[in-house]
Short mmCIF file of C-alpha atoms and ligand atoms in Angstrom, two decimals:
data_model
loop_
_atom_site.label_atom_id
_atom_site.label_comp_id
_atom_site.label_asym_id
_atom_site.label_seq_id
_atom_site.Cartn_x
_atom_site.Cartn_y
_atom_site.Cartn_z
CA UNK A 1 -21.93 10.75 -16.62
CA UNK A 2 -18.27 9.01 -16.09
CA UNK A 3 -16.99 11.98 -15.20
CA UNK A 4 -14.20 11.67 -12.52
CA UNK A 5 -13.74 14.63 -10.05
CA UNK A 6 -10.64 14.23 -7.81
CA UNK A 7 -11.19 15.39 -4.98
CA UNK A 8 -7.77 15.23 -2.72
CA UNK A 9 -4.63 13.88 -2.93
CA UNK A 10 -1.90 12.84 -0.46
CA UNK A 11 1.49 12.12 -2.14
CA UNK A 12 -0.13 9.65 -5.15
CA UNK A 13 -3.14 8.69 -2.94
CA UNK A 14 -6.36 9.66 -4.30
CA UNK A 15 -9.88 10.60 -2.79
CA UNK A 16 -12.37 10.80 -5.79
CA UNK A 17 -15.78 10.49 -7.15
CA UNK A 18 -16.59 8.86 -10.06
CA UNK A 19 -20.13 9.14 -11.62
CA UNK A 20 -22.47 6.18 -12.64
CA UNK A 21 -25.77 5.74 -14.03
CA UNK A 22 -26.48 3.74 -10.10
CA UNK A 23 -24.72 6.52 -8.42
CA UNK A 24 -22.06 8.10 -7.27
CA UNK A 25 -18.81 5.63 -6.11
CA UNK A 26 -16.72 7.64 -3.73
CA UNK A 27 -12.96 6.67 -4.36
CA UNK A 28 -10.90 4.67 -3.00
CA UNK A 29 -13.95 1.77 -3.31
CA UNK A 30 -13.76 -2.37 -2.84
CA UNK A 31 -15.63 -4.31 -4.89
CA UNK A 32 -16.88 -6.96 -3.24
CA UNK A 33 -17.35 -10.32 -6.03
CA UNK A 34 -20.31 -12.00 -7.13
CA UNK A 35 -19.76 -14.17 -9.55
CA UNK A 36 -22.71 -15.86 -10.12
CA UNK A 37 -24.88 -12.80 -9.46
CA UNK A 38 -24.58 -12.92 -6.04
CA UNK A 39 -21.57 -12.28 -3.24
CA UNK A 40 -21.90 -15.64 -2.02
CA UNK A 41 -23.30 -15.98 1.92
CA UNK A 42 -24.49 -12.32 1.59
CA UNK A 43 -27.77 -10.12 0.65
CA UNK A 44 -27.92 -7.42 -1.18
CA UNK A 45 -29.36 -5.86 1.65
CA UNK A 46 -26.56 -7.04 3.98
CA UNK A 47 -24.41 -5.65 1.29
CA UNK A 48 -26.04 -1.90 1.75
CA UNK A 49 -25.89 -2.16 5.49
CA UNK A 50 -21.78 -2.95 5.16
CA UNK A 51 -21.13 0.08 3.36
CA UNK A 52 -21.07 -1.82 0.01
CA UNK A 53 -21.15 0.74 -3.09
CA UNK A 54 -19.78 -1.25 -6.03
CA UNK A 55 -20.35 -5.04 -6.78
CA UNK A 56 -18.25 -7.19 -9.40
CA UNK A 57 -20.22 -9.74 -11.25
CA UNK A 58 -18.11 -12.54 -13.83
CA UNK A 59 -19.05 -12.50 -17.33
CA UNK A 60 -17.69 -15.60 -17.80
CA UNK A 61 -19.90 -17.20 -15.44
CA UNK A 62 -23.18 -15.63 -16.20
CA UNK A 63 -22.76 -16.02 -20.15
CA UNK A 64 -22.59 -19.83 -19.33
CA UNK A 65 -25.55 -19.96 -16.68
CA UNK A 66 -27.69 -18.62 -16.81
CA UNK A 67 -26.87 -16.93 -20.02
CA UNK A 68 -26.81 -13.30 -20.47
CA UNK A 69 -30.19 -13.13 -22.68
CA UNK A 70 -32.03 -14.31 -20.06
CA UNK A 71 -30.61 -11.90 -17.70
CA UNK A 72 -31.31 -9.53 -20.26
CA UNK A 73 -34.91 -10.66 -20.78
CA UNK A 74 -35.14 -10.16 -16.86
CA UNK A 75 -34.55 -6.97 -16.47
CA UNK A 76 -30.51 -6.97 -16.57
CA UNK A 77 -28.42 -7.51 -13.77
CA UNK A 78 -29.13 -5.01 -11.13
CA UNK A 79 -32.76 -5.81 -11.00
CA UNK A 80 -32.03 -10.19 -11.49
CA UNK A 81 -30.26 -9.82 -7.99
CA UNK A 82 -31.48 -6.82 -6.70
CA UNK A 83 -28.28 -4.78 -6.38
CA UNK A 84 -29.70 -1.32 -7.13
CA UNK A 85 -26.55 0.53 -6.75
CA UNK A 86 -23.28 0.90 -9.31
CA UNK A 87 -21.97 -2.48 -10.54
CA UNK A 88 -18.78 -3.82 -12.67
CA UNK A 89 -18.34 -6.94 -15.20
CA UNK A 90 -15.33 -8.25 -16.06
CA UNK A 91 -14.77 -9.30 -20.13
CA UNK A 92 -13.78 -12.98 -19.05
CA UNK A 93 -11.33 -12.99 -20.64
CA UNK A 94 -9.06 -14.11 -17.50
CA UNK A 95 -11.21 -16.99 -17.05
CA UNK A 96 -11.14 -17.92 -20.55
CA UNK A 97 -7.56 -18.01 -20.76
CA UNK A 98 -7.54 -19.79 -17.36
CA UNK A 99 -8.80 -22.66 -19.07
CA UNK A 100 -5.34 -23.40 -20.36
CA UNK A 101 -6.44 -26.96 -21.39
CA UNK A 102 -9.20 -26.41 -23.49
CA UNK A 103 -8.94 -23.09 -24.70
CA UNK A 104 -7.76 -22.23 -28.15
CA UNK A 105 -6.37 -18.63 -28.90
CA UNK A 106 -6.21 -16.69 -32.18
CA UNK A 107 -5.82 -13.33 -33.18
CA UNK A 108 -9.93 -13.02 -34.11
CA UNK A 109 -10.73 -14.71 -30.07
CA UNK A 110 -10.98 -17.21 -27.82
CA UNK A 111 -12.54 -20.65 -28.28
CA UNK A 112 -12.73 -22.77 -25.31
CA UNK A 113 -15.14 -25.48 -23.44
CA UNK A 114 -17.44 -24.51 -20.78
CA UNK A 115 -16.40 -26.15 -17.31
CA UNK A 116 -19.96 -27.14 -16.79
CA UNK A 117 -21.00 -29.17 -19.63
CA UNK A 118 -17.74 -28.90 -22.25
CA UNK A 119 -19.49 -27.22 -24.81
CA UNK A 120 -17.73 -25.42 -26.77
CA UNK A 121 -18.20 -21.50 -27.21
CA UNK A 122 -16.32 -18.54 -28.85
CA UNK A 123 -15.33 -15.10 -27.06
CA UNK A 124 -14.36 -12.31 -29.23
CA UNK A 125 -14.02 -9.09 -28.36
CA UNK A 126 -17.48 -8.06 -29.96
CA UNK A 127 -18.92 -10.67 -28.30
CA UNK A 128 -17.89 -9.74 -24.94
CA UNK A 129 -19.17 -6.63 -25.40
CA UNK A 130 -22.36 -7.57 -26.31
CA UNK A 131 -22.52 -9.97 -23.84
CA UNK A 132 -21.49 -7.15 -21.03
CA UNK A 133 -24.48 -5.00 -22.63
CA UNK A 134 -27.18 -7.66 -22.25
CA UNK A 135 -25.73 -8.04 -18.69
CA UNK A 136 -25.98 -4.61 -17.87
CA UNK A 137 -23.21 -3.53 -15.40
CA UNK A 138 -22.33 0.32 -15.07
CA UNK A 139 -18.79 -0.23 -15.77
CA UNK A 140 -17.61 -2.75 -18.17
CA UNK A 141 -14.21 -4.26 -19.03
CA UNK A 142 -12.41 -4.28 -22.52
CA UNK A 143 -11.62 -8.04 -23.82
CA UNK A 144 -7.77 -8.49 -23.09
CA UNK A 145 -5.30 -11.15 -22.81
CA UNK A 146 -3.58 -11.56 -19.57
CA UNK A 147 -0.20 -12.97 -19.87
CA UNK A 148 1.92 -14.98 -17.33
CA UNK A 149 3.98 -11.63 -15.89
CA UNK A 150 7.22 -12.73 -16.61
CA UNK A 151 7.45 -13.82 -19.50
CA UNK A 152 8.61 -11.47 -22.27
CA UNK A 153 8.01 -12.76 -25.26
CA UNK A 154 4.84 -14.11 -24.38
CA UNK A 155 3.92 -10.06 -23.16
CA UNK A 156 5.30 -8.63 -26.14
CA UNK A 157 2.47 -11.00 -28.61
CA UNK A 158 -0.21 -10.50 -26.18
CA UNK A 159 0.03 -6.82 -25.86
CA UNK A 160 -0.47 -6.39 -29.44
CA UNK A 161 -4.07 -8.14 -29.66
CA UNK A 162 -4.78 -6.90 -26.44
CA UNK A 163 -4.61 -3.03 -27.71
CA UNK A 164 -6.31 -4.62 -31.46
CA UNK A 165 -9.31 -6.17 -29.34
CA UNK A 166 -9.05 -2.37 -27.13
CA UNK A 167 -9.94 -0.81 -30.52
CA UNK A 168 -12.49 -3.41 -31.42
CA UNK A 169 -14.44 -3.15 -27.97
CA UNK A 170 -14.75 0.44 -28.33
CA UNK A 171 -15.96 -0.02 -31.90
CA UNK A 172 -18.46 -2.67 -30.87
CA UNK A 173 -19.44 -0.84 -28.49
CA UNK A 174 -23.71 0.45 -28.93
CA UNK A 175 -24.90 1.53 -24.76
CA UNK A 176 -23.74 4.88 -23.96
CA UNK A 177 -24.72 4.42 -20.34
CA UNK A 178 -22.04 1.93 -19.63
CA UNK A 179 -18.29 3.14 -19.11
CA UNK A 180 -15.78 1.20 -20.84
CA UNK A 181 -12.73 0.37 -19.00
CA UNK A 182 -9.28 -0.06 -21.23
CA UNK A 183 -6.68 -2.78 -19.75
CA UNK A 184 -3.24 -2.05 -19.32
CA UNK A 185 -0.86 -4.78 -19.84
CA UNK A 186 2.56 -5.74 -20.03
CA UNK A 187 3.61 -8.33 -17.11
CA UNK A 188 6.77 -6.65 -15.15
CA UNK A 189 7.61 -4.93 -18.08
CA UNK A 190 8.29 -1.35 -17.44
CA UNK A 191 8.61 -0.15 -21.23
CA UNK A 192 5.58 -2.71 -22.25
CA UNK A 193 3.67 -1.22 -19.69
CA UNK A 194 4.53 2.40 -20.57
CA UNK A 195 3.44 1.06 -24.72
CA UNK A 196 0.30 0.19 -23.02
CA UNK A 197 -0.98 2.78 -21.27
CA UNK A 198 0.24 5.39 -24.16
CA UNK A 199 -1.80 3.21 -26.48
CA UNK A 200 -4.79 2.95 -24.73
CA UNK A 201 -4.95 6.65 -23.66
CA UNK A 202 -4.74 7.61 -26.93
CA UNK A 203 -8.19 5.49 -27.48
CA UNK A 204 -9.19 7.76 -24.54
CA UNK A 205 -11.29 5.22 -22.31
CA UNK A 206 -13.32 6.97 -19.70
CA UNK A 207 -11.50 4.51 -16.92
CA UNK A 208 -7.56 2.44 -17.21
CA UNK A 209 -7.69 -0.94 -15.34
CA UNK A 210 -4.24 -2.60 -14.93
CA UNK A 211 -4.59 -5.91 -15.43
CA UNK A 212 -1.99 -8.80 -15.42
CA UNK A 213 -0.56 -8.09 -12.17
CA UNK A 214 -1.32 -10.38 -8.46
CA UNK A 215 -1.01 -13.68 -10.76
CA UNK A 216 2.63 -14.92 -9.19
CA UNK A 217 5.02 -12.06 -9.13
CA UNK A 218 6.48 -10.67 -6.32
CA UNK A 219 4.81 -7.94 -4.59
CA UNK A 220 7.84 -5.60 -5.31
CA UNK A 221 6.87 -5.87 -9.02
CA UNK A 222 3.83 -5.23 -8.38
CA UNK A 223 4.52 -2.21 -6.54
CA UNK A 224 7.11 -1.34 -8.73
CA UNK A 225 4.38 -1.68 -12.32
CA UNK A 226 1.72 -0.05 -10.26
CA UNK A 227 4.06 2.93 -9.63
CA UNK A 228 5.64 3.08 -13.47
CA UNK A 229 1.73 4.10 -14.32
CA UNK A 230 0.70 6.00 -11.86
CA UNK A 231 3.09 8.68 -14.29
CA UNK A 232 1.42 6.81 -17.26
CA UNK A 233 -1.94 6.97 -16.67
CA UNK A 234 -4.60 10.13 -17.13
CA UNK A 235 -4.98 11.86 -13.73
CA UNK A 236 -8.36 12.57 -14.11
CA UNK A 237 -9.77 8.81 -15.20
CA UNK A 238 -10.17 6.07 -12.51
CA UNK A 239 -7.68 3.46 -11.88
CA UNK A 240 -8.43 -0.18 -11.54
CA UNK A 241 -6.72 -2.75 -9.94
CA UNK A 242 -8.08 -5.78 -10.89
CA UNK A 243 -8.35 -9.34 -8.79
CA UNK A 244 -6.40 -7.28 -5.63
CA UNK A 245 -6.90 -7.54 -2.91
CA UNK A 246 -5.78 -8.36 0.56
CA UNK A 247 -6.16 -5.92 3.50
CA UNK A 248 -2.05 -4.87 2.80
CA UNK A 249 -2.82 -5.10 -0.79
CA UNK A 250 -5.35 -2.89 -0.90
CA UNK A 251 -3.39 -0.06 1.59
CA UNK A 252 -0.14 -0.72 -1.13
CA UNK A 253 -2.47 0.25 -3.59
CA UNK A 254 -3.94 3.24 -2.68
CA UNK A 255 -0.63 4.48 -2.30
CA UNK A 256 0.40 3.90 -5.46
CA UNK A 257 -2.55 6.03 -7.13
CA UNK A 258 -5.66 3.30 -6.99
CA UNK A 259 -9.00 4.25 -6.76
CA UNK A 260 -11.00 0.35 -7.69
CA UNK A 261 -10.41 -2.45 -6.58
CA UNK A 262 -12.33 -6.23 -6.82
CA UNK A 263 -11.30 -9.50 -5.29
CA UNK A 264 -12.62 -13.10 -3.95
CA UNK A 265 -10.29 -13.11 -0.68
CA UNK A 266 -12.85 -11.75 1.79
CA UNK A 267 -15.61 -14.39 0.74
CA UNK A 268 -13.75 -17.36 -0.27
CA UNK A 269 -11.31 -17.77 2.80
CA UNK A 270 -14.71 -16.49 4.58
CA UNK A 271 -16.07 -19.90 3.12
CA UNK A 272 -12.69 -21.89 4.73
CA UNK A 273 -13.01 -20.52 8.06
CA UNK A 274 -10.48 -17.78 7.75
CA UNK A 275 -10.86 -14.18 9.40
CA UNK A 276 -9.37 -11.39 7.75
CA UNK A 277 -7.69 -8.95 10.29
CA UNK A 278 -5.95 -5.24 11.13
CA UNK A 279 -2.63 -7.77 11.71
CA UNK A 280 -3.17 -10.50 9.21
CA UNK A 281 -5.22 -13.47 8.26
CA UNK A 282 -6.75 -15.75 11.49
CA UNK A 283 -7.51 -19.73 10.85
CA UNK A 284 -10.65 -19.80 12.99
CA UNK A 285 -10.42 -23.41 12.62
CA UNK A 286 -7.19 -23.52 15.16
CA UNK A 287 -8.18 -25.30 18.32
CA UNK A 288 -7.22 -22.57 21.05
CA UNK A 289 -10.18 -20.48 19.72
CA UNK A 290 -12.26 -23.23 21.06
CA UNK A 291 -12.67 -21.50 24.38
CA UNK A 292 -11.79 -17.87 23.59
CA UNK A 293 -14.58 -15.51 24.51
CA UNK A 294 -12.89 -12.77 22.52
CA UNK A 295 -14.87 -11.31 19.18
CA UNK A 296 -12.78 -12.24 16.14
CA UNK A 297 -11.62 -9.31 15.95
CA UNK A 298 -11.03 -6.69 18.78
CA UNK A 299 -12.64 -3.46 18.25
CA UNK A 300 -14.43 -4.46 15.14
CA UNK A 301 -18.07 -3.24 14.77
CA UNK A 302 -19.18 -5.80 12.28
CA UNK A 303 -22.25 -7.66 13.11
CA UNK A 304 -20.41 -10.59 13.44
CA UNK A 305 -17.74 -9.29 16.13
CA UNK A 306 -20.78 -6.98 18.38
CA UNK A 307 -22.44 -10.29 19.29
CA UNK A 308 -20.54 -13.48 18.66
CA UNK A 309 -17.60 -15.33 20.02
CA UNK A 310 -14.81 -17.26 18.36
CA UNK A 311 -15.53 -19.91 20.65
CA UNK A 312 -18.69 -19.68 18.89
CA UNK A 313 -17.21 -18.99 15.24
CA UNK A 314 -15.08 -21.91 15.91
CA UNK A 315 -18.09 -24.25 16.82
CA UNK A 316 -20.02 -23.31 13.67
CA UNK A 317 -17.14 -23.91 11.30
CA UNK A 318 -16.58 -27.74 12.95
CA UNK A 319 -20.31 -28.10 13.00
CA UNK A 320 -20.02 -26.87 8.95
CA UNK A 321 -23.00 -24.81 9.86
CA UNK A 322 -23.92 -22.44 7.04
CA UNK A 323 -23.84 -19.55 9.33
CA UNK A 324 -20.15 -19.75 10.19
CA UNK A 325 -19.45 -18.77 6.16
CA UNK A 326 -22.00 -15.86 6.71
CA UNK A 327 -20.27 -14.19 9.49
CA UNK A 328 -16.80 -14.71 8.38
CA UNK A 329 -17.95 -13.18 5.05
CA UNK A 330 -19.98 -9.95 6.89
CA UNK A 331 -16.68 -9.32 9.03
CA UNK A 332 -14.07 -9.76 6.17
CA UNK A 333 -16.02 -7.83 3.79
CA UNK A 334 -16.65 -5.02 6.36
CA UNK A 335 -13.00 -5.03 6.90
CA UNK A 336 -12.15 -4.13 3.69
CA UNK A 337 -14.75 -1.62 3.06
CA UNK A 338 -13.76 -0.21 6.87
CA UNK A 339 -9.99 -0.03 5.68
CA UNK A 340 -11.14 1.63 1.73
CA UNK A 341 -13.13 4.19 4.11
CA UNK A 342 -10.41 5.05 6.33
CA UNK A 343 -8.38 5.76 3.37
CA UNK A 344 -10.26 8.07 1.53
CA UNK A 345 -10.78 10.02 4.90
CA UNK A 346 -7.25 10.14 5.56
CA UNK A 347 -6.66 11.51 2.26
CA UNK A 348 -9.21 14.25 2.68
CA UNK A 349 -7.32 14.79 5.95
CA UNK A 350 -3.74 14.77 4.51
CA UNK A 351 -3.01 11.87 6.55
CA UNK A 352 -2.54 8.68 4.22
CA UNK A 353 1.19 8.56 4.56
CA UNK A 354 0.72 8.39 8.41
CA UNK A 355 -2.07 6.26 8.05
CA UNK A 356 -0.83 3.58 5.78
CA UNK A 357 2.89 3.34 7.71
CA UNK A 358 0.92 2.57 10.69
CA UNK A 359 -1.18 0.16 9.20
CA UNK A 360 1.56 -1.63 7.55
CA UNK A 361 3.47 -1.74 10.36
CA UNK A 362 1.10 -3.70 12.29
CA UNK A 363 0.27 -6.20 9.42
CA UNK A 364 1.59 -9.49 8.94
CA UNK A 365 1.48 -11.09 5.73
CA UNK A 366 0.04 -14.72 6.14
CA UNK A 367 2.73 -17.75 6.33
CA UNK A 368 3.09 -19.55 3.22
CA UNK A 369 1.43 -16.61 1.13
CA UNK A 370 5.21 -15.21 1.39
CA UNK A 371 6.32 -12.75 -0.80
CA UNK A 372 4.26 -13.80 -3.70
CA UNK A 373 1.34 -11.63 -4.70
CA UNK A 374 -2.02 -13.48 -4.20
CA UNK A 375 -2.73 -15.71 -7.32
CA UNK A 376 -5.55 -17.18 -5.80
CA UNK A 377 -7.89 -14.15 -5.63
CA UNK A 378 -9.66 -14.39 -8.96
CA UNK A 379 -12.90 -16.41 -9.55
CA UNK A 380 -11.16 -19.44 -11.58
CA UNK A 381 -14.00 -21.49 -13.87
CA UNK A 382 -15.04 -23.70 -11.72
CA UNK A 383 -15.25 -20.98 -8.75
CA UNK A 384 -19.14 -21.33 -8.73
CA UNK A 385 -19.46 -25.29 -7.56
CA UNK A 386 -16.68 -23.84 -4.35
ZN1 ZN B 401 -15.85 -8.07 12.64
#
């Protein structure tokens, strides 16, 4: 169980299999997000039938509503929403510490008001632990404070109770069939990085997310951190990337040695009329798709592109008919677990390099996103009324 088998590997691009409880999750994989307990506009079974392996649900979110002893009391959460196969909670801790306003940090935790009703709760590591184990999720996150990435000083404090809270998840820690993930942290900060992931291999977790990065630096630091660790980090434990990505995102990734990945994108800009595509990010909303009898995407198989027109998209978003948030979210999600599935195949092939420069050649970052890494593409508190 948790055991990690590498499989093939194309300069630092990696084709694995990692082992859970629900199954086997072949490597490179995309989480899609359900925060709530459910990726919104989707079924489970419309999940399956896109290729989905791994789903991300918020800890933050369920603790609140509708608490995780009642999710507990029903079963846990792959039988409350009928996901049967391998699933990941964050600590939420991000969100936590998202509520900058009302949140309270000390060396012992977290106290902070719930954006629902402003009662006030405390998250400790222990507690987010237990909270993960009443929740039920194969892989599970270790409480962690994510720092604004470029600020030293603020790093430099942070990193020290994130690796004391490390300790104290894997201490609290009682279920044996859920694998632990350790968070690497450090903001742009090569040698705080490097402290990291020595410290937290030397806890030897069974998986190494990096956390702290795609919240407003540039993607060059990001590429730059993600390729410090890929030296860092254990070669035969998975690799995390949390809160990433976009479809370029997720290709930069890979090669730079990531096998997991979870992120909002697909859904939410699904949910504001937005297609994800091969050559960047489409506003279906835009009036000349009122007449085009194209698919949104040429030469995508997705349900939504074999039988519908963005004419038709178009219509359904300026009706604000609930099925224009559906298939935006089938095609975007199916693009990213097309694109995670083309990657691991072009690894076993000994292609990636070819592979990703031809991808990324045809991609276009989306205007105003710029050169900035995507700080939008975490559930925030309030995620769950959007
Ligand atoms: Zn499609």
């Amino acid at each position: 169980m948790f055991e990690f088998d590498l499989s093939a590997q194309s300069g630092s691009a990696r084709a694995g299999v990692f082992h859970t409880p629900h199954g086997d999750l072949l490597t490179p994989v995309f989480a899609p997000v359900g925060t709530a307990a459910t990726v919104k506009a989707l079924t489970p079974l419309q999940l399956k039938d896109l290729g989905a392996t791994l789903v991300l649900s918020n800890t933050y979110h369920l603790y609140l509503r509708p608490g995780d002893e009642l999710v507990r009391e029903m079963g846990g959460l792959h039988q409350f929403m009928q996901w049967p196969g391998p699933m990941l909670t964050d600590s939420g801790g991000f969100q936590v510490f998202s509520l900058s306003d009302t949140r309270k940090i000390d060396d012992d935790g977290v106290t902070f008001k719930s954006h629902i009703d402003g009662s006030l709760h405390r998250f400790t590591p222990e507690k987010s632990i237990a909270v993960q184990e009443n929740l039920g999720a194969d892989i599970i996150m270790a409480f962690d404070e994510c720092a604004p990435p470029l600020d030293r000083d603020y790093n430099r404090a942070a990193l020290n109770r994130t690796h004391a809270w490390a300790a104290r998840c894997q201490a609290a820690q009682k279920r044996a069939d859920q694998a632990l993930f350790g968070i690497v942290q450090g903001g742009v900060f090569y040698d705080l990085r490097e402290e990291s992931a020595r410290y937290l291999t030397g806890l030897d977790f069974p998986g190494y997310a990096i956390g702290g990065l795609a919240v407003g630096e540039s993607k060059e630091q990001m590429h730059a951190v993600l390729e410090a660790m890929h030296a860092c980090l254990p070669a035969h434990k998975p690799r995390y990337l949390m809160g990433v990505g976009s479809p370029e995102d997720l290709v930069n990734g890979v090669k730079r040695g990531i096998d997991v990945f979870d992120c909002v994108l697909p859904t939410r800009v699904a949910r504001n009329g937005a297609a994800l595509t091969r050559t960047g990010r489409l506003n279906m909303k835009n009036a000349p798709f009122a007449r085009d009898p194209r698919p949104v995407e040429e030469g995508c198989t997705c349900y939504c592109c074999a039988n519908f027109t963005r004419a038709y998209v178009r219509h359904l978003i300026t009706s604000e008919e609930i099925l224009a948030a559906v298939l935006l979210t089938i095609h975007n999600v199916h693009l990213l677990l097309t694109l995670t599935r083309e990657m691991r195949q072009s690894i076993l092939a000994g292609t990636f390099d070819a592979y990703a420069a031809d991808f990324l050649s045809h991609y276009q970052s989306s205007p105003g996103q710029g050169n900035k890494s995507d700080s939008d593409a975490r559930p925030r508190p309030a995620e769950s009324f959007s």
